[in-house]
Short mmCIF file of C-alpha atoms and ligand atoms in Angstrom, two decimals:
data_model
loop_
_atom_site.label_atom_id
_atom_site.label_comp_id
_atom_site.label_asym_id
_atom_site.label_seq_id
_atom_site.Cartn_x
_atom_site.Cartn_y
_atom_site.Cartn_z
CA ASP G 21 14.61 18.28 -8.52
CA LEU G 22 15.29 14.90 -10.09
CA SER G 23 17.43 13.50 -7.27
CA LEU G 24 14.63 14.14 -4.77
CA LEU G 25 12.14 12.50 -7.11
CA ARG G 26 14.39 9.46 -7.50
CA SER G 27 14.61 9.25 -3.73
CA LYS G 28 10.80 9.37 -3.52
CA PHE G 29 10.47 6.48 -5.99
CA ARG G 30 12.93 4.44 -3.90
CA GLY G 31 11.17 5.53 -0.73
CA SER G 32 7.80 4.29 -1.93
CA MET G 33 9.14 0.85 -2.92
CA LEU G 34 11.12 0.55 0.32
CA GLY G 35 8.08 1.72 2.27
CA VAL G 36 6.04 -1.18 0.89
CA LEU G 37 8.73 -3.61 2.03
CA ILE G 38 9.36 -2.14 5.50
CA GLY G 39 5.68 -1.94 6.43
CA ASP G 40 5.19 -5.53 5.31
CA CYS G 41 8.30 -6.95 7.05
CA THR G 42 7.80 -5.05 10.32
CA GLY G 43 4.02 -5.48 10.35
CA SER G 44 3.66 -9.16 9.58
CA PRO G 45 4.70 -10.46 13.05
CA TYR G 46 1.64 -8.65 14.50
CA ASP G 47 -0.77 -9.89 11.81
CA ASN G 48 -3.23 -12.05 13.74
CA GLY G 49 -6.37 -10.04 13.08
CA ASP G 50 -6.62 -8.68 16.63
CA GLN G 51 -6.02 -5.33 18.23
CA LEU G 52 -2.61 -4.93 19.89
CA THR G 53 -2.57 -4.99 23.68
CA SER G 54 -0.66 -2.18 25.39
CA GLY G 55 2.07 -4.75 26.07
CA MET G 56 2.34 -5.57 22.38
CA LYS G 57 2.51 -1.87 21.51
CA LEU G 58 5.48 -1.59 23.86
CA VAL G 59 7.13 -4.61 22.19
CA LEU G 60 6.57 -2.88 18.84
CA GLN G 61 8.17 0.36 20.11
CA LYS G 62 11.21 -1.51 21.49
CA SER G 63 11.52 -3.58 18.34
CA PHE G 64 11.70 -0.48 16.12
CA ASP G 65 14.18 1.13 18.56
CA LYS G 66 16.42 -1.93 18.31
CA LEU G 67 16.15 -2.29 14.51
CA GLU G 68 17.07 1.37 14.05
CA GLY G 69 19.89 1.22 16.60
CA PRO G 70 23.48 0.01 16.16
CA PRO G 71 23.76 -2.90 13.69
CA PHE G 72 23.36 -6.39 15.18
CA LYS G 73 23.24 -9.83 13.62
CA ALA G 74 19.82 -11.42 13.26
CA PRO G 75 17.89 -13.31 10.58
CA VAL G 76 16.27 -10.86 8.14
CA MET G 77 12.59 -10.09 8.62
CA GLN G 78 10.75 -11.83 5.81
CA PHE G 79 8.31 -10.14 3.48
CA THR G 80 4.88 -11.59 2.66
CA ASP G 81 2.53 -11.64 -0.36
CA ASP G 82 2.22 -7.83 -0.26
CA SER G 83 5.88 -7.32 -1.21
CA ALA G 84 6.03 -10.47 -3.37
CA MET G 85 3.24 -9.19 -5.64
CA THR G 86 4.62 -5.63 -5.61
CA ASN G 87 7.95 -7.07 -6.74
CA SER G 88 6.32 -9.07 -9.57
CA LEU G 89 4.37 -6.06 -10.82
CA ALA G 90 7.45 -3.81 -10.75
CA LYS G 91 9.53 -6.38 -12.62
CA SER G 92 6.90 -6.85 -15.28
CA LEU G 93 6.54 -3.10 -15.92
CA ILE G 94 10.32 -2.77 -16.11
CA ASP G 95 10.75 -5.79 -18.43
CA GLN G 96 7.88 -4.94 -20.77
CA LYS G 97 8.14 -1.11 -20.50
CA GLU G 98 4.33 -1.09 -20.51
CA LEU G 99 1.49 -2.85 -18.73
CA ASP G 100 1.21 -6.38 -20.14
CA VAL G 101 -1.45 -8.08 -17.99
CA VAL G 102 -0.61 -11.55 -19.28
CA ASP G 103 3.01 -11.11 -18.24
CA VAL G 104 1.97 -9.71 -14.83
CA ALA G 105 -0.39 -12.64 -14.29
CA LYS G 106 2.38 -15.10 -15.21
CA LYS G 107 4.77 -13.46 -12.78
CA PHE G 108 2.19 -13.46 -9.95
CA VAL G 109 1.47 -17.15 -10.50
CA LYS G 110 5.11 -18.18 -10.87
CA CYS G 111 6.03 -16.30 -7.71
CA TYR G 112 3.15 -17.89 -5.80
CA TYR G 113 4.10 -21.46 -6.80
CA GLN G 114 7.77 -20.83 -5.99
CA GLU G 115 6.92 -19.58 -2.51
CA PRO G 116 3.31 -20.44 -1.62
CA ASN G 117 3.82 -19.80 2.09
CA ARG G 118 4.08 -16.03 1.94
CA GLY G 119 0.65 -15.55 3.54
CA TYR G 120 -1.52 -15.03 0.46
CA GLY G 121 -5.25 -14.29 0.83
CA MET G 122 -7.43 -17.39 1.01
CA GLY G 123 -9.44 -16.56 -2.11
CA VAL G 124 -6.72 -15.35 -4.44
CA ILE G 125 -5.05 -18.76 -4.53
CA THR G 126 -8.04 -20.07 -6.52
CA VAL G 127 -7.36 -17.38 -9.14
CA PHE G 128 -3.74 -18.53 -9.43
CA GLN G 129 -4.82 -22.17 -9.82
CA LYS G 130 -7.31 -21.28 -12.57
CA LEU G 131 -4.84 -19.05 -14.43
CA ARG G 132 -2.28 -21.83 -14.42
CA GLY G 133 -5.00 -24.31 -15.44
CA ASN G 134 -6.06 -22.31 -18.51
CA LYS G 135 -2.40 -21.61 -19.38
CA PHE G 136 -3.08 -17.84 -19.29
CA THR G 137 -5.38 -18.03 -22.32
CA ASP G 138 -8.15 -16.41 -20.25
CA ILE G 139 -6.88 -13.76 -17.86
CA SER G 140 -10.16 -12.14 -16.91
CA SER G 141 -12.55 -14.98 -15.96
CA PRO G 142 -10.86 -16.42 -12.85
CA ALA G 143 -11.01 -13.13 -10.92
CA LYS G 144 -14.63 -12.50 -12.02
CA GLU G 145 -15.69 -15.90 -10.68
CA GLN G 146 -14.44 -15.13 -7.14
CA PHE G 147 -16.96 -15.02 -4.29
CA ASN G 148 -19.95 -16.29 -6.28
CA GLY G 149 -19.26 -13.99 -9.19
CA GLN G 150 -19.10 -10.70 -7.28
CA GLY G 151 -15.29 -10.56 -7.29
CA SER G 152 -13.01 -9.91 -4.33
CA TRP G 153 -13.16 -6.70 -2.27
CA GLY G 154 -9.97 -7.69 -0.42
CA ASN G 155 -7.08 -5.21 -0.18
CA GLY G 156 -4.83 -7.38 -2.39
CA GLY G 157 -5.16 -4.95 -5.31
CA ALA G 158 -4.26 -1.94 -3.19
CA MET G 159 -1.38 -3.61 -1.31
CA ARG G 160 0.65 -4.19 -4.51
CA VAL G 161 -0.26 -1.04 -6.47
CA ALA G 162 2.77 1.16 -5.74
CA PRO G 163 4.71 0.25 -8.93
CA ALA G 164 1.64 1.15 -11.04
CA ALA G 165 1.48 4.58 -9.37
CA LEU G 166 5.20 5.18 -9.93
CA PHE G 167 4.98 3.95 -13.51
CA SER G 168 2.12 6.42 -14.18
CA TYR G 169 3.83 9.36 -12.46
CA GLU G 170 3.35 11.70 -15.42
CA ASN G 171 -0.28 11.09 -16.23
CA TYR G 172 -3.28 10.53 -13.95
CA ASP G 173 -5.49 9.04 -16.67
CA LYS G 174 -2.75 6.53 -17.39
CA LEU G 175 -2.67 5.75 -13.68
CA LEU G 176 -6.40 5.00 -13.61
CA ASP G 177 -6.13 2.79 -16.64
CA THR G 178 -3.06 0.93 -15.41
CA VAL G 179 -4.45 0.40 -11.91
CA ARG G 180 -7.82 -0.87 -13.15
CA ASN G 181 -6.23 -3.35 -15.53
CA VAL G 182 -3.63 -4.68 -13.14
CA THR G 183 -6.09 -4.98 -10.25
CA GLN G 184 -8.62 -6.94 -12.30
CA ILE G 185 -6.21 -9.83 -12.70
CA THR G 186 -7.31 -10.85 -9.20
CA HIS G 187 -9.90 -8.33 -7.93
CA THR G 188 -12.97 -7.34 -9.96
CA HIS G 189 -15.30 -6.08 -7.20
CA LYS G 190 -15.71 -2.28 -7.55
CA VAL G 191 -14.64 -1.80 -3.96
CA GLY G 192 -11.47 -3.84 -4.53
CA ILE G 193 -10.62 -1.84 -7.66
CA ASP G 194 -11.42 1.57 -6.20
CA GLY G 195 -9.35 0.76 -3.12
CA ALA G 196 -6.36 0.21 -5.40
CA ILE G 197 -7.15 3.47 -7.21
CA LEU G 198 -7.32 5.36 -3.91
CA GLN G 199 -4.01 3.92 -2.68
CA ALA G 200 -2.32 4.71 -6.03
CA THR G 201 -3.77 8.22 -5.95
CA ALA G 202 -2.39 8.84 -2.45
CA ILE G 203 1.07 7.77 -3.68
CA TYR G 204 0.69 9.92 -6.82
CA GLN G 205 -0.14 13.00 -4.72
CA SER G 206 2.69 12.31 -2.25
CA LEU G 207 5.28 12.12 -5.05
CA ARG G 208 4.31 15.64 -6.10
CA LEU G 209 4.75 17.30 -2.69
CA ASP G 210 7.90 18.82 -1.18
CA PRO G 211 8.78 16.98 2.05
CA ASN G 212 10.73 20.04 3.24
CA GLU G 213 7.52 22.03 3.49
CA GLU G 214 4.81 21.36 6.04
CA LEU G 215 2.17 19.09 4.53
CA ASN G 216 -1.28 20.64 4.29
CA VAL G 217 -3.21 17.59 5.44
CA ILE G 218 -6.62 19.12 4.73
CA ASN G 219 -5.64 19.90 1.13
CA PHE G 220 -4.26 16.38 0.74
CA ILE G 221 -7.49 14.77 1.91
CA ASP G 222 -9.69 17.22 -0.03
CA ASP G 223 -7.81 16.34 -3.23
CA LEU G 224 -8.42 12.64 -2.57
CA ILE G 225 -12.11 13.24 -1.85
CA CYS G 226 -12.45 15.22 -5.07
CA LYS G 227 -10.83 12.48 -7.18
CA MET G 228 -12.74 9.60 -5.54
CA ASN G 229 -15.99 11.53 -5.80
CA GLN G 230 -15.52 11.67 -9.56
CA ILE G 231 -14.51 8.03 -9.84
CA GLU G 232 -17.39 6.77 -7.71
CA LYS G 233 -19.90 9.02 -9.50
CA ASP G 234 -18.90 7.51 -12.83
CA GLU G 235 -19.66 4.09 -11.41
CA GLU G 236 -23.00 4.74 -9.69
CA GLY G 237 -26.00 2.49 -10.01
CA LEU G 238 -24.09 -0.76 -9.59
CA GLY G 239 -26.08 -1.91 -6.60
CA LEU G 240 -23.62 -0.96 -3.89
CA SER G 241 -25.34 -0.47 -0.56
CA GLU G 242 -23.50 2.84 -0.22
CA PRO G 243 -23.09 4.57 -3.59
CA GLN G 244 -19.84 6.40 -2.73
CA PRO G 245 -18.23 4.29 -0.01
CA TYR G 246 -14.69 5.67 -0.33
CA LYS G 247 -15.89 9.26 -0.34
CA VAL G 248 -17.76 8.53 2.89
CA GLN G 249 -14.68 6.95 4.52
CA LEU G 250 -12.42 9.80 3.36
CA CYS G 251 -14.79 12.33 4.93
CA ILE G 252 -14.41 10.40 8.19
CA VAL G 253 -10.61 10.56 7.77
CA LYS G 254 -10.94 14.32 7.39
CA SER G 255 -13.06 14.72 10.51
CA LEU G 256 -10.75 12.48 12.60
CA ILE G 257 -7.68 14.41 11.41
CA SER G 258 -9.31 17.66 12.46
CA GLU G 259 -9.98 16.32 15.97
CA ASN G 260 -7.96 17.13 19.06
CA ASP G 261 -5.02 14.74 18.83
CA GLU G 262 -4.74 13.93 22.54
CA GLY G 263 -8.31 12.72 22.75
CA LEU G 264 -8.23 10.45 19.70
CA ARG G 265 -8.00 6.87 20.88
CA ASP G 266 -6.99 3.86 18.77
CA GLU G 267 -10.32 2.15 19.47
CA LYS G 268 -12.17 5.04 17.88
CA VAL G 269 -9.95 5.06 14.78
CA ILE G 270 -10.43 1.30 14.35
CA GLN G 271 -14.18 1.56 14.89
CA LYS G 272 -14.58 4.41 12.36
CA LEU G 273 -12.04 3.39 9.68
CA GLY G 274 -11.39 -0.31 10.24
CA ASN G 275 -8.24 -2.45 10.13
CA SER G 276 -9.36 -5.51 8.16
CA VAL G 277 -8.42 -7.22 4.88
CA ALA G 278 -11.32 -5.39 3.19
CA ALA G 279 -9.97 -2.63 0.94
CA LEU G 280 -12.70 -0.26 2.15
CA TYR G 281 -11.64 -0.77 5.77
CA SER G 282 -7.88 -0.58 5.30
CA VAL G 283 -6.89 1.84 2.50
CA PRO G 284 -8.50 4.92 4.14
CA THR G 285 -6.91 3.76 7.41
CA ALA G 286 -3.44 3.77 5.81
CA ILE G 287 -4.01 7.28 4.45
CA PHE G 288 -5.13 8.41 7.89
CA CYS G 289 -1.98 6.95 9.48
CA PHE G 290 0.26 8.81 7.03
CA LEU G 291 -1.55 12.10 7.65
CA ARG G 292 -1.79 11.80 11.43
CA ALA G 293 1.93 10.97 11.68
CA GLN G 294 2.80 14.44 10.38
CA LYS G 295 2.65 15.38 14.06
CA PRO G 296 3.78 13.48 17.17
CA ILE G 297 1.41 10.71 18.32
CA THR G 298 1.02 9.75 21.98
CA GLY G 299 2.63 6.35 22.59
CA ILE G 300 4.78 6.38 19.44
CA GLN G 301 8.23 7.57 20.50
CA THR G 302 10.34 8.69 17.56
CA ASP G 303 11.41 11.89 15.83
CA ASN G 304 11.28 10.17 12.44
CA PRO G 305 7.94 10.82 10.72
CA PHE G 306 8.30 7.88 8.29
CA ARG G 307 8.78 5.44 11.15
CA ARG G 308 6.01 7.15 13.12
CA ALA G 309 3.53 6.54 10.29
CA VAL G 310 4.43 2.86 9.85
CA GLN G 311 4.66 2.10 13.58
CA TYR G 312 1.33 3.82 14.19
CA ALA G 313 -0.31 1.83 11.37
CA ILE G 314 0.94 -1.45 12.84
CA SER G 315 -0.13 -0.43 16.35
CA LEU G 316 -3.74 -0.26 15.16
CA GLY G 317 -3.68 -4.06 14.76
CA GLY G 318 -5.77 -6.16 12.37
CA ASP G 319 -4.21 -6.55 8.92
CA THR G 320 -0.93 -5.09 10.18
CA ASP G 321 1.42 -6.11 7.36
CA THR G 322 -0.84 -4.64 4.69
CA ILE G 323 -1.88 -1.44 6.48
CA GLY G 324 1.76 -0.94 7.53
CA SER G 325 2.89 -1.57 3.96
CA MET G 326 0.34 0.75 2.33
CA THR G 327 1.16 3.48 4.87
CA GLY G 328 4.87 2.95 4.15
CA ALA G 329 4.31 3.27 0.39
CA ILE G 330 2.57 6.65 0.81
CA ALA G 331 4.98 7.95 3.46
CA GLY G 332 8.02 6.79 1.46
CA ALA G 333 6.68 8.57 -1.64
CA PHE G 334 6.35 11.76 0.39
CA TYR G 335 9.58 11.76 2.45
CA GLY G 336 11.88 9.84 0.11
CA GLU G 337 14.65 7.44 1.04
CA GLU G 338 16.44 10.04 3.21
CA LYS G 339 13.98 9.60 6.06
CA ILE G 340 14.22 5.79 6.01
CA ASN G 341 16.61 4.45 8.63
CA SER G 342 19.34 2.44 6.90
CA ASN G 343 19.93 0.10 9.86
CA LEU G 344 16.25 -0.82 9.80
CA LEU G 345 16.49 -1.50 6.07
CA GLN G 346 19.40 -3.91 6.59
CA HIS G 347 17.06 -6.12 8.62
CA CYS G 348 14.47 -6.43 5.82
CA GLU G 349 14.70 -9.21 3.25
CA ALA G 350 15.42 -8.03 -0.32
CA SER G 351 15.81 -4.34 0.58
CA GLU G 352 18.57 -3.78 -1.99
CA GLU G 353 16.35 -5.33 -4.67
CA PHE G 354 13.46 -3.03 -3.79
CA ARG G 355 15.71 0.04 -3.93
CA ILE G 356 16.85 -0.98 -7.43
CA LEU G 357 13.26 -1.54 -8.57
CA GLY G 358 12.51 2.03 -7.43
CA ASP G 359 15.42 3.27 -9.55
CA ARG G 360 14.32 1.32 -12.61
CA LEU G 361 10.76 2.61 -12.34
CA PHE G 362 12.13 6.14 -11.99
CA GLU G 363 14.19 5.72 -15.15
CA LEU G 364 11.20 4.27 -16.96
CA SER G 365 8.66 6.96 -16.10
CA VAL G 366 10.66 10.13 -15.38
CA ALA G 367 14.23 10.08 -16.65
CA ARG G 368 13.64 8.42 -20.01
O1 LIG N 417 -7.27 -9.43 -1.33
P1 LIG N 417 -6.33 -10.54 -1.18
O2 LIG N 417 -5.18 -10.63 -2.09
O3 LIG N 417 -5.82 -10.61 0.32
C1 LIG N 417 -4.86 -9.72 0.76
C2 LIG N 417 -4.62 -9.95 2.21
C3 LIG N 417 -3.56 -9.08 2.77
O4 LIG N 417 -3.81 -8.83 4.14
C4 LIG N 417 -2.30 -9.92 2.63
O5 LIG N 417 -1.30 -9.54 3.56
C5 LIG N 417 -2.81 -11.33 2.86
O6 LIG N 417 -2.83 -11.68 4.19
O7 LIG N 417 -4.15 -11.29 2.38
O8 LIG N 417 -7.06 -11.96 -1.23
P2 LIG N 417 -8.59 -12.36 -1.31
O9 LIG N 417 -8.62 -13.78 -0.92
O10 LIG N 417 -9.15 -11.97 -2.63
O11 LIG N 417 -9.30 -11.47 -0.20
C6 LIG N 417 -8.91 -11.56 1.15
C7 LIG N 417 -10.06 -12.04 2.02
O12 LIG N 417 -11.09 -11.06 2.02
C8 LIG N 417 -10.73 -13.30 1.53
O13 LIG N 417 -10.01 -14.45 1.90
C9 LIG N 417 -12.09 -13.19 2.20
O14 LIG N 417 -11.99 -13.57 3.56
C10 LIG N 417 -12.36 -11.71 2.14
N1 LIG N 417 -13.18 -11.35 0.97
C11 LIG N 417 -14.47 -11.63 0.80
N2 LIG N 417 -15.32 -12.31 1.60
C12 LIG N 417 -16.60 -12.43 1.17
N3 LIG N 417 -17.04 -11.91 0.00
C13 LIG N 417 -12.79 -10.66 -0.11
N4 LIG N 417 -13.80 -10.50 -0.98
C14 LIG N 417 -14.87 -11.08 -0.43
C15 LIG N 417 -16.23 -11.22 -0.84
O15 LIG N 417 -16.68 -10.75 -1.89
MG1 LIG N 418 0.70 -10.21 3.59
MG1 LIG N 419 -2.08 -8.50 5.21
#
């Protein structure tokens, strides 16, 4: 069904934006107090309610870089890393106050300094030559997953190349691969049927097992870190819902800017939100996923955004409240980018 698939492409792009815009006000690194969780609940209720006039909620670096990547793929009709790098850098210097990671700014300065003649060195030099394991590769990866809809090997190739513009640490790259893979799997599922969460997580474990096996012996303290985290996701998902407290989820999966401690968390949020969650009052499972992700605190814009990208790819645009969308900066632009990516990779 092509119209459903188009809606899923839009949903994933809009999910990136909504999670980022609604999550960024809570992004101070801390856990949310119960009072803040109530503010979050009321804020979503209001945004989804009858239209009211208010300044739009602004997006941050997560959406800015997603936007640049999508535009480059659409313009070039293929992955051109030099063009992507130019768009990232141009976008950063136009609006440097979008909340970029502290380290990645050095990469932008060096790329501009060498006039894009050397794309690969600046990222490799990050953090004393080990490269960044931040979640900046994963947070912007949705367009690469949509672009590679038809072919998983193409997805791996595209994600690796686009991530390495800024993130060369294995854990940074594999986090982007995991996030893209979750989107890829979600696009292929029928949202009108009950999601088999165990199958979904088993498929991810199987794919990451293979990817991390191929990369063994690189001196990581834990040879298959994502496989380990995904197994924890599986065990938490299988637990009695009522007894699962936020503190435990945060302690086991994390909520930081590290890809390893945020991408599995986003996947968990999407999966857990298939059923009602205590303290999150809504019948809408897309909103439930994003609101739950934000309520876990820490890197709220990014975990909200990555959860939104996966949930949007599963449910499609239909489940995204249109009043809420009106309050997000550039929502019409993100919908159109979803359409263009759909035309590029499916309806050619
Ligand atoms: O990964 P990145 O683009 O940051 C994305 C995050 C998201 O939450 C956005 O919303 C925005 O707020 O930033 O940027 P990087 O600077 O590469 O990585 C983010 C942070 O992770 C860095 O500033 C470091 O604090 C930390 N970090 C590391 N610290 C030590 N050693 C990442 N890699 C390392 C490392 O190797
Ligand atoms: Mg951000
Ligand atoms: Mg963030």
